[in-house]
Amino acid sequence: MKSVFLFIKKVYRLLRERKNRLQLLMYRQLSLLFPVKDDIITFNNFNGKGYGDNPKYIAEEILKQKLPYRIFWLVSGKADGKFLPQRIEPVKIRSFKGMRVLAGSKVIVNNVKNPLPFIKKKGQYYIQTWHGPFGLKYIENDAKEHLSSYYIKHSQKDSLVTDLMISSSNLQTEEFRTAFWYNGEVLESGMPRNDFYFRINESAKLAIKHGLGIPPHKKVLLYCPTFRDNGSTDAYDINWNNIIKALDSRNDGEWIVLIRLHPNVPHPEQLFHFTERIVDVSFYPDMQKLMAISDLQITDYSSTLYDSIILQTPVFLYAPDITEYQQTRGLKPFYFDLPFTRATTDEELRRAVLHFDLKGFLREKDTFSRMYQCFDNGHASERIVERIHDVMTGSFPRNKYGK
């Protein structure tokens, strides 16, 4: 009976994928019929998954400068648009209206490389911000043997029509050149989402905690692992009660654990036993706010550790499946040179948490900073909006874009 159910589920998924691809193809062809309008900017964050990441901070800089443009935000459902500012209009990504908005946009800002329901036309300017800094794991062309042919095809097309990519370091600029099938302009501005870290203050942190129902005196441990290509979640199996006991025994305050899974990992409620001290924030719209209130971070192969460096928040690497991950996805040599504590068992992680030392971390951070020289200075959004404004007003030479 179970095998029959799994077969039906697989058939349903395949039929749904076929339907979505046919709909995408239809919308892309229809998009060529609609003219480009000089006052529309459209943003996409993880294919309609909420208001966050680099696109959010670029959009908010446009609002801050009170620029006279119509701003649309792609959403996959009603809930994804509930945090949008009043001036930003939500539009469903897989809809006729979504296609029309994209087809008519002068500027499109995206942070992923999955196909959107339009074909870029002459007069449109496409910014690919990506959604992370220089990666610790192999991605794009460097990991093509682990990616579907469908994704690779559309990623290559995305790079061909991209007018501008955003880099946070010279290592990332080089990665765009070698792994992203891209030879266009790279703006070495830093990441817009990191601008937030340069201006946040204690009062703002308390407001974020209040919104999450966290008492102001409690300290925060943020666990934010990346996804596995095969869908495995075994590496997330941490004895959180032991970790909390270790934190409590330090006698430096009462701790709470926030768990933030990658957008590619569904149903966190099936993987963890959430309590008052172990809280699911996987669907909280703004990762930067979670990072800003954290006193300690645990990750694995995720580039969120770069955020911790800016914020000077201690970070530990918990990688129980490091051998398998190295074989199936691949980790860059850079990962093994990181000057941070790496644990592969529950007990190693418990001891690392129990004995962590902020002064020691700051020494490690300085070593890391010499290895990884980033461009972040709190003004990335301003620089990108300056370019957007130049494109919208015609100040940026038309012959320099429109691939």
Tab-separated table of C-alpha atoms in Angstrom:
chain	number	residue	atom	x	y	z
A	1	MET	CA	0.000	0.000	0.000
A	2	LYS	CA	2.840	2.360	0.874
A	3	SER	CA	4.586	1.692	-2.461
A	4	VAL	CA	1.362	2.521	-4.322
A	5	PHE	CA	1.033	5.775	-2.419
A	6	LEU	CA	4.655	6.729	-3.182
A	7	PHE	CA	4.135	5.910	-6.874
A	8	ILE	CA	1.008	8.092	-7.052
A	9	LYS	CA	2.846	10.896	-5.258
A	10	LYS	CA	5.733	10.678	-7.744
A	11	VAL	CA	3.379	10.726	-10.741
A	12	TYR	CA	1.512	13.718	-9.316
A	13	ARG	CA	4.788	15.596	-8.791
A	14	LEU	CA	5.917	14.873	-12.350
A	15	LEU	CA	2.586	16.014	-13.797
A	16	ARG	CA	2.700	19.196	-11.724
A	17	GLU	CA	6.252	19.932	-12.888
A	18	ARG	CA	5.208	19.385	-16.520
A	19	LYS	CA	2.244	21.725	-16.085
A	20	ASN	CA	4.423	24.420	-14.478
A	21	ARG	CA	6.983	24.202	-17.279
A	22	LEU	CA	4.328	24.474	-19.997
A	23	GLN	CA	2.793	27.468	-18.228
A	24	LEU	CA	6.222	29.066	-17.924
A	25	LEU	CA	6.860	28.557	-21.634
A	26	MET	CA	3.500	30.115	-22.538
A	27	TYR	CA	4.050	33.168	-20.309
A	28	ARG	CA	7.569	33.685	-21.626
A	29	GLN	CA	6.343	33.844	-25.210
A	30	LEU	CA	3.400	36.101	-24.310
A	31	SER	CA	5.731	38.509	-22.491
A	32	LEU	CA	7.235	39.592	-25.808
A	33	LEU	CA	3.927	41.257	-26.743
A	34	PHE	CA	4.065	43.882	-23.961
A	35	PRO	CA	6.142	47.090	-24.117
A	36	VAL	CA	8.715	48.176	-21.545
A	37	LYS	CA	7.624	51.046	-19.286
A	38	ASP	CA	10.127	53.548	-17.945
A	39	ASP	CA	8.730	53.728	-14.392
A	40	ILE	CA	8.509	50.070	-13.285
A	41	ILE	CA	11.010	48.109	-11.163
A	42	THR	CA	10.306	44.496	-10.176
A	43	PHE	CA	12.009	42.455	-7.443
A	44	ASN	CA	12.238	38.713	-6.904
A	45	ASN	CA	13.467	37.038	-3.711
A	46	PHE	CA	13.881	33.253	-3.839
A	47	ASN	CA	11.067	32.905	-6.375
A	48	GLY	CA	8.399	34.674	-4.355
A	49	LYS	CA	9.413	33.483	-0.879
A	50	GLY	CA	8.859	36.594	1.198
A	51	TYR	CA	10.359	40.041	1.649
A	52	GLY	CA	14.060	39.704	2.327
A	53	ASP	CA	17.679	39.290	1.263
A	54	ASN	CA	19.478	41.686	-1.113
A	55	PRO	CA	16.355	42.716	-3.080
A	56	LYS	CA	14.664	43.981	0.106
A	57	TYR	CA	17.478	46.354	1.010
A	58	ILE	CA	17.747	47.716	-2.523
A	59	ALA	CA	13.981	48.329	-2.585
A	60	GLU	CA	14.079	50.066	0.798
A	61	GLU	CA	16.848	52.368	-0.379
A	62	ILE	CA	14.629	53.376	-3.320
A	63	LEU	CA	11.830	54.147	-0.856
A	64	LYS	CA	14.220	56.021	1.428
A	65	GLN	CA	15.311	58.250	-1.457
A	66	LYS	CA	11.646	58.759	-2.450
A	67	LEU	CA	12.344	57.970	-6.078
A	68	PRO	CA	9.195	58.198	-8.241
A	69	TYR	CA	9.013	54.629	-9.494
A	70	ARG	CA	6.368	51.918	-9.335
A	71	ILE	CA	7.774	48.965	-7.395
A	72	PHE	CA	6.456	45.404	-7.679
A	73	TRP	CA	7.421	42.392	-5.565
A	74	LEU	CA	6.941	38.833	-6.820
A	75	VAL	CA	5.185	36.531	-4.327
A	76	SER	CA	4.170	32.880	-4.474
A	77	GLY	CA	1.167	33.352	-2.178
A	78	LYS	CA	-0.694	35.946	-0.107
A	79	ALA	CA	1.405	35.292	3.017
A	80	ASP	CA	4.602	36.201	1.162
A	81	GLY	CA	3.401	39.759	0.640
A	82	LYS	CA	2.181	40.581	4.126
A	83	PHE	CA	5.417	42.271	5.243
A	84	LEU	CA	5.718	44.557	2.221
A	85	PRO	CA	5.844	48.342	2.727
A	86	GLN	CA	2.789	50.197	1.482
A	87	ARG	CA	4.469	51.541	-1.654
A	88	ILE	CA	5.510	48.091	-2.861
A	89	GLU	CA	2.822	46.133	-4.691
A	90	PRO	CA	2.786	42.315	-4.466
A	91	VAL	CA	2.132	40.337	-7.632
A	92	LYS	CA	1.914	36.569	-7.941
A	93	ILE	CA	4.973	35.174	-9.682
A	94	ARG	CA	3.169	32.462	-11.660
A	95	SER	CA	0.315	34.554	-12.994
A	96	PHE	CA	-0.687	36.512	-16.068
A	97	LYS	CA	-0.285	39.760	-14.140
A	98	GLY	CA	3.136	38.690	-12.902
A	99	MET	CA	4.195	38.054	-16.473
A	100	ARG	CA	2.862	41.459	-17.602
A	101	VAL	CA	4.668	43.274	-14.792
A	102	LEU	CA	7.961	41.566	-15.605
A	103	ALA	CA	7.487	42.159	-19.328
A	104	GLY	CA	6.925	45.870	-18.711
A	105	SER	CA	9.676	46.438	-16.129
A	106	LYS	CA	12.560	48.715	-16.969
A	107	VAL	CA	14.685	47.139	-14.203
A	108	ILE	CA	14.418	43.621	-12.772
A	109	VAL	CA	16.306	42.681	-9.576
A	110	ASN	CA	16.680	38.980	-8.816
A	111	ASN	CA	18.688	36.878	-6.337
A	112	VAL	CA	18.250	33.379	-7.796
A	113	LYS	CA	18.779	31.891	-11.247
A	114	ASN	CA	15.600	29.867	-11.733
A	115	PRO	CA	13.545	30.899	-14.789
A	116	LEU	CA	11.062	33.753	-14.476
A	117	PRO	CA	7.881	33.991	-16.607
A	118	PHE	CA	9.201	36.512	-19.141
A	119	ILE	CA	11.831	36.917	-21.841
A	120	LYS	CA	14.108	39.909	-21.432
A	121	LYS	CA	13.718	42.494	-24.189
A	122	LYS	CA	15.666	45.426	-25.548
A	123	GLY	CA	15.474	48.303	-23.062
A	124	GLN	CA	15.310	46.131	-19.935
A	125	TYR	CA	18.105	46.111	-17.325
A	126	TYR	CA	18.578	42.911	-15.317
A	127	ILE	CA	20.481	42.871	-11.998
A	128	GLN	CA	21.501	39.540	-10.484
A	129	THR	CA	22.437	40.103	-6.815
A	130	TRP	CA	22.809	36.384	-5.988
A	131	HIS	CA	21.938	35.372	-2.414
A	132	GLY	CA	25.257	34.852	-0.717
A	133	PRO	CA	28.901	35.871	-0.616
A	134	PHE	CA	31.834	33.730	-1.782
A	135	GLY	CA	30.708	30.160	-1.198
A	136	LEU	CA	32.361	27.518	0.950
A	137	LYS	CA	30.854	24.739	-1.159
A	138	TYR	CA	31.103	24.348	-4.912
A	139	ILE	CA	28.228	25.955	-6.824
A	140	GLU	CA	27.004	26.514	-10.370
A	141	ASN	CA	29.521	25.351	-13.000
A	142	ASP	CA	31.882	24.050	-10.300
A	143	ALA	CA	29.106	21.695	-9.103
A	144	LYS	CA	27.396	20.982	-12.429
A	145	GLU	CA	27.607	17.202	-11.992
A	146	HIS	CA	25.279	17.593	-8.985
A	147	LEU	CA	22.794	19.957	-10.676
A	148	SER	CA	19.935	19.109	-13.029
A	149	SER	CA	20.347	19.806	-16.739
A	150	TYR	CA	17.190	21.933	-16.513
A	151	TYR	CA	18.731	24.192	-13.864
A	152	ILE	CA	22.068	24.452	-15.676
A	153	LYS	CA	20.354	25.447	-18.919
A	154	HIS	CA	18.381	28.240	-17.261
A	155	SER	CA	21.315	29.388	-15.141
A	156	GLN	CA	23.391	29.795	-18.286
A	157	LYS	CA	20.539	31.737	-19.930
A	158	ASP	CA	20.255	33.924	-16.842
A	159	SER	CA	23.948	34.819	-17.039
A	160	LEU	CA	23.664	35.624	-20.741
A	161	VAL	CA	20.964	38.252	-20.133
A	162	THR	CA	22.396	39.650	-16.874
A	163	ASP	CA	23.612	43.257	-17.092
A	164	LEU	CA	25.075	43.550	-13.591
A	165	MET	CA	26.157	41.230	-10.784
A	166	ILE	CA	26.913	42.318	-7.216
A	167	SER	CA	30.074	41.161	-5.463
A	168	SER	CA	31.116	41.305	-1.812
A	169	SER	CA	34.792	40.338	-2.258
A	170	ASN	CA	37.499	39.797	-4.831
A	171	LEU	CA	37.083	36.053	-4.254
A	172	GLN	CA	33.422	36.323	-5.228
A	173	THR	CA	34.199	38.395	-8.315
A	174	GLU	CA	36.573	35.664	-9.440
A	175	GLU	CA	33.911	33.019	-8.711
A	176	PHE	CA	31.388	34.857	-10.900
A	177	ARG	CA	33.911	34.787	-13.730
A	178	THR	CA	34.858	31.141	-13.395
A	179	ALA	CA	31.701	29.393	-12.153
A	180	PHE	CA	28.681	31.465	-13.236
A	181	TRP	CA	29.064	31.446	-17.019
A	182	TYR	CA	29.241	35.260	-16.759
A	183	ASN	CA	31.510	37.817	-18.403
A	184	GLY	CA	29.516	41.021	-17.884
A	185	GLU	CA	29.901	43.895	-15.413
A	186	VAL	CA	30.465	43.153	-11.705
A	187	LEU	CA	29.824	45.939	-9.190
A	188	GLU	CA	32.144	45.389	-6.222
A	189	SER	CA	29.890	47.176	-3.774
A	190	GLY	CA	29.406	44.637	-1.021
A	191	MET	CA	26.067	42.946	-0.348
A	192	PRO	CA	23.029	45.220	0.109
A	193	ARG	CA	21.620	42.990	2.837
A	194	ASN	CA	24.768	43.545	4.915
A	195	ASP	CA	24.212	47.330	5.019
A	196	PHE	CA	21.787	46.598	7.849
A	197	TYR	CA	24.636	45.433	10.103
A	198	PHE	CA	26.417	48.768	9.892
A	199	ARG	CA	23.488	50.779	11.216
A	200	ILE	CA	21.668	48.517	13.682
A	201	ASN	CA	21.721	49.650	17.328
A	202	GLU	CA	20.729	48.070	20.637
A	203	SER	CA	17.288	49.627	20.600
A	204	ALA	CA	16.561	48.094	17.173
A	205	LYS	CA	17.804	44.710	18.393
A	206	LEU	CA	15.419	44.845	21.360
A	207	ALA	CA	12.561	45.668	18.983
A	208	ILE	CA	13.376	42.596	16.864
A	209	LYS	CA	13.464	40.430	19.976
A	210	HIS	CA	10.147	41.856	21.124
A	211	GLY	CA	8.580	41.033	17.752
A	212	LEU	CA	9.743	37.436	18.135
A	213	GLY	CA	8.518	37.188	21.724
A	214	ILE	CA	12.056	36.905	23.122
A	215	PRO	CA	12.620	38.638	26.494
A	216	PRO	CA	15.315	41.334	26.240
A	217	HIS	CA	17.634	39.687	28.774
A	218	LYS	CA	17.816	36.325	26.969
A	219	LYS	CA	20.795	35.411	24.832
A	220	VAL	CA	20.285	33.897	21.392
A	221	LEU	CA	21.950	30.948	19.685
A	222	LEU	CA	21.082	30.785	15.968
A	223	TYR	CA	21.352	27.468	14.132
A	224	CYS	CA	21.277	27.957	10.353
A	225	PRO	CA	22.530	25.004	8.307
A	226	THR	CA	22.409	24.718	4.542
A	227	PHE	CA	20.478	22.090	2.560
A	228	ARG	CA	21.694	18.753	1.177
A	229	ASP	CA	21.293	17.975	-2.520
A	230	ASN	CA	19.842	14.542	-1.753
A	231	GLY	CA	17.274	15.991	0.651
A	232	SER	CA	18.831	14.340	3.718
A	233	THR	CA	18.200	15.997	7.074
A	234	ASP	CA	20.217	13.569	9.240
A	235	ALA	CA	22.928	16.164	9.887
A	236	TYR	CA	20.406	18.404	11.684
A	237	ASP	CA	19.950	15.820	14.460
A	238	ILE	CA	21.476	17.704	17.386
A	239	ASN	CA	20.740	17.048	21.054
A	240	TRP	CA	19.571	20.585	21.780
A	241	ASN	CA	18.786	19.843	25.417
A	242	ASN	CA	22.486	19.079	25.976
A	243	ILE	CA	23.514	22.239	24.135
A	244	ILE	CA	21.145	24.345	26.245
A	245	LYS	CA	22.484	22.739	29.448
A	246	ALA	CA	26.030	23.571	28.342
A	247	LEU	CA	25.045	27.178	27.697
A	248	ASP	CA	23.231	27.467	31.028
A	249	SER	CA	26.239	26.069	32.915
A	250	ARG	CA	28.371	28.952	31.638
A	251	ASN	CA	26.460	31.236	34.045
A	252	ASP	CA	26.451	34.129	31.589
A	253	GLY	CA	22.695	34.394	31.115
A	254	GLU	CA	19.690	32.390	29.968
A	255	TRP	CA	19.763	31.205	26.370
A	256	ILE	CA	17.192	30.472	23.678
A	257	VAL	CA	17.828	28.522	20.453
A	258	LEU	CA	16.480	29.795	17.129
A	259	ILE	CA	16.430	27.303	14.250
A	260	ARG	CA	16.499	28.698	10.722
A	261	LEU	CA	16.498	26.088	7.951
A	262	HIS	CA	17.336	26.825	4.321
A	263	PRO	CA	14.359	27.709	2.045
A	264	ASN	CA	14.997	24.430	0.193
A	265	VAL	CA	14.228	22.396	3.341
A	266	PRO	CA	10.468	22.004	3.905
A	267	HIS	CA	8.534	21.140	7.076
A	268	PRO	CA	10.951	22.025	9.915
A	269	GLU	CA	8.202	21.077	12.370
A	270	GLN	CA	8.725	17.436	11.350
A	271	LEU	CA	12.456	17.578	12.108
A	272	PHE	CA	12.599	19.292	15.509
A	273	HIS	CA	10.741	19.272	18.791
A	274	PHE	CA	10.113	22.975	19.272
A	275	THR	CA	9.625	24.366	22.784
A	276	GLU	CA	9.769	27.733	24.551
A	277	ARG	CA	13.567	27.535	24.368
A	278	ILE	CA	13.883	25.931	20.898
A	279	VAL	CA	12.034	28.130	18.399
A	280	ASP	CA	11.406	27.724	14.676
A	281	VAL	CA	12.221	30.875	12.696
A	282	SER	CA	12.611	29.200	9.292
A	283	PHE	CA	9.854	31.337	7.806
A	284	TYR	CA	10.803	34.618	9.451
A	285	PRO	CA	11.151	36.971	6.483
A	286	ASP	CA	14.461	38.677	7.286
A	287	MET	CA	17.553	36.587	8.008
A	288	GLN	CA	19.619	39.733	8.685
A	289	LYS	CA	17.473	40.612	11.690
A	290	LEU	CA	17.965	37.136	13.124
A	291	MET	CA	21.708	37.394	12.641
A	292	ALA	CA	21.775	40.816	14.304
A	293	ILE	CA	20.193	39.599	17.563
A	294	SER	CA	22.320	36.434	17.802
A	295	ASP	CA	25.034	36.020	20.418
A	296	LEU	CA	26.280	32.754	18.931
A	297	GLN	CA	25.892	30.997	15.577
A	298	ILE	CA	26.134	27.343	14.618
A	299	THR	CA	26.230	26.490	10.924
A	300	ASP	CA	27.821	23.867	8.688
A	301	TYR	CA	28.772	24.812	5.131
A	302	SER	CA	26.612	27.920	4.912
A	303	SER	CA	28.015	31.315	3.969
A	304	THR	CA	26.118	32.846	6.913
A	305	LEU	CA	29.403	32.660	8.802
A	306	TYR	CA	30.476	35.769	6.849
A	307	ASP	CA	27.630	37.687	8.526
A	308	SER	CA	28.949	36.626	11.912
A	309	ILE	CA	32.350	38.042	11.016
A	310	ILE	CA	30.867	41.474	10.279
A	311	LEU	CA	28.816	41.336	13.483
A	312	GLN	CA	31.689	39.834	15.527
A	313	THR	CA	29.400	37.030	16.671
A	314	PRO	CA	31.150	33.746	17.610
A	315	VAL	CA	30.470	30.984	15.085
A	316	PHE	CA	30.945	27.217	15.226
A	317	LEU	CA	30.873	24.770	12.341
A	318	TYR	CA	28.912	21.571	12.981
A	319	ALA	CA	29.576	19.157	10.122
A	320	PRO	CA	28.782	15.531	11.100
A	321	ASP	CA	28.442	14.531	7.432
A	322	ILE	CA	31.549	16.316	6.175
A	323	THR	CA	32.983	13.236	4.424
A	324	GLU	CA	29.735	12.507	2.587
A	325	TYR	CA	29.179	16.177	1.773
A	326	GLN	CA	32.685	16.490	0.356
A	327	GLN	CA	31.996	13.488	-1.884
A	328	THR	CA	28.506	14.489	-3.028
A	329	ARG	CA	28.715	18.296	-3.315
A	330	GLY	CA	32.314	19.265	-2.692
A	331	LEU	CA	33.917	21.795	-0.364
A	332	LYS	CA	36.537	24.294	-1.461
A	333	PRO	CA	40.008	24.086	0.121
A	334	PHE	CA	39.168	27.481	1.651
A	335	TYR	CA	36.691	25.732	3.973
A	336	PHE	CA	39.393	23.598	5.593
A	337	ASP	CA	41.541	26.664	6.225
A	338	LEU	CA	38.835	28.475	8.193
A	339	PRO	CA	40.175	29.415	11.653
A	340	PHE	CA	36.972	28.401	13.458
A	341	THR	CA	36.093	25.467	15.698
A	342	ARG	CA	34.627	22.573	13.704
A	343	ALA	CA	32.755	19.734	15.391
A	344	THR	CA	31.610	16.448	13.856
A	345	THR	CA	29.818	14.918	16.855
A	346	ASP	CA	27.266	16.083	19.385
A	347	GLU	CA	29.816	15.825	22.191
A	348	GLU	CA	32.427	17.892	20.318
A	349	LEU	CA	29.795	20.558	19.695
A	350	ARG	CA	28.689	20.546	23.341
A	351	ARG	CA	32.274	21.046	24.533
A	352	ALA	CA	32.885	23.813	21.988
A	353	VAL	CA	29.781	25.681	23.133
A	354	LEU	CA	30.640	25.174	26.796
A	355	HIS	CA	34.160	26.550	26.482
A	356	PHE	CA	33.858	29.193	23.772
A	357	ASP	CA	35.855	32.338	24.395
A	358	LEU	CA	35.002	35.691	22.756
A	359	LYS	CA	38.593	36.954	22.843
A	360	GLY	CA	39.745	33.778	21.144
A	361	PHE	CA	37.055	34.177	18.493
A	362	LEU	CA	38.107	37.762	17.799
A	363	ARG	CA	41.658	36.532	17.176
A	364	GLU	CA	40.250	33.914	14.795
A	365	LYS	CA	38.157	36.617	13.131
A	366	ASP	CA	41.214	38.752	12.464
A	367	THR	CA	42.937	35.769	10.851
A	368	PHE	CA	39.856	35.170	8.701
A	369	SER	CA	39.640	38.827	7.687
A	370	ARG	CA	43.160	38.662	6.328
A	371	MET	CA	42.161	35.620	4.269
A	372	TYR	CA	38.881	37.113	3.047
A	373	GLN	CA	38.909	40.806	2.227
A	374	CYS	CA	35.311	41.940	1.779
A	375	PHE	CA	33.901	45.104	0.177
A	376	ASP	CA	31.048	45.579	2.681
A	377	ASN	CA	30.990	49.076	4.211
A	378	GLY	CA	27.281	49.794	4.715
A	379	HIS	CA	26.714	51.607	1.401
A	380	ALA	CA	26.082	48.819	-1.136
A	381	SER	CA	22.371	49.621	-1.533
A	382	GLU	CA	23.134	53.279	-2.239
A	383	ARG	CA	25.568	52.375	-5.009
A	384	ILE	CA	23.145	49.959	-6.659
A	385	VAL	CA	20.217	52.376	-6.438
A	386	GLU	CA	22.409	55.025	-8.025
A	387	ARG	CA	22.868	52.695	-10.995
A	388	ILE	CA	19.144	51.857	-11.096
A	389	HIS	CA	18.253	55.555	-11.087
A	390	ASP	CA	20.714	56.221	-13.917
A	391	VAL	CA	19.136	53.430	-15.978
A	392	MET	CA	15.589	54.599	-15.253
A	393	THR	CA	16.349	58.196	-16.210
A	394	GLY	CA	18.449	57.351	-19.254
A	395	SER	CA	21.687	58.674	-17.749
A	396	PHE	CA	23.330	55.277	-18.038
A	397	PRO	CA	24.408	54.688	-21.666
A	398	ARG	CA	21.831	52.550	-23.452
A	399	ASN	CA	24.523	50.766	-25.471
A	400	LYS	CA	26.000	49.310	-22.271
A	401	TYR	CA	23.065	46.992	-21.568
A	402	GLY	CA	20.138	45.214	-23.146
A	403	LYS	CA	21.572	41.788	-23.891
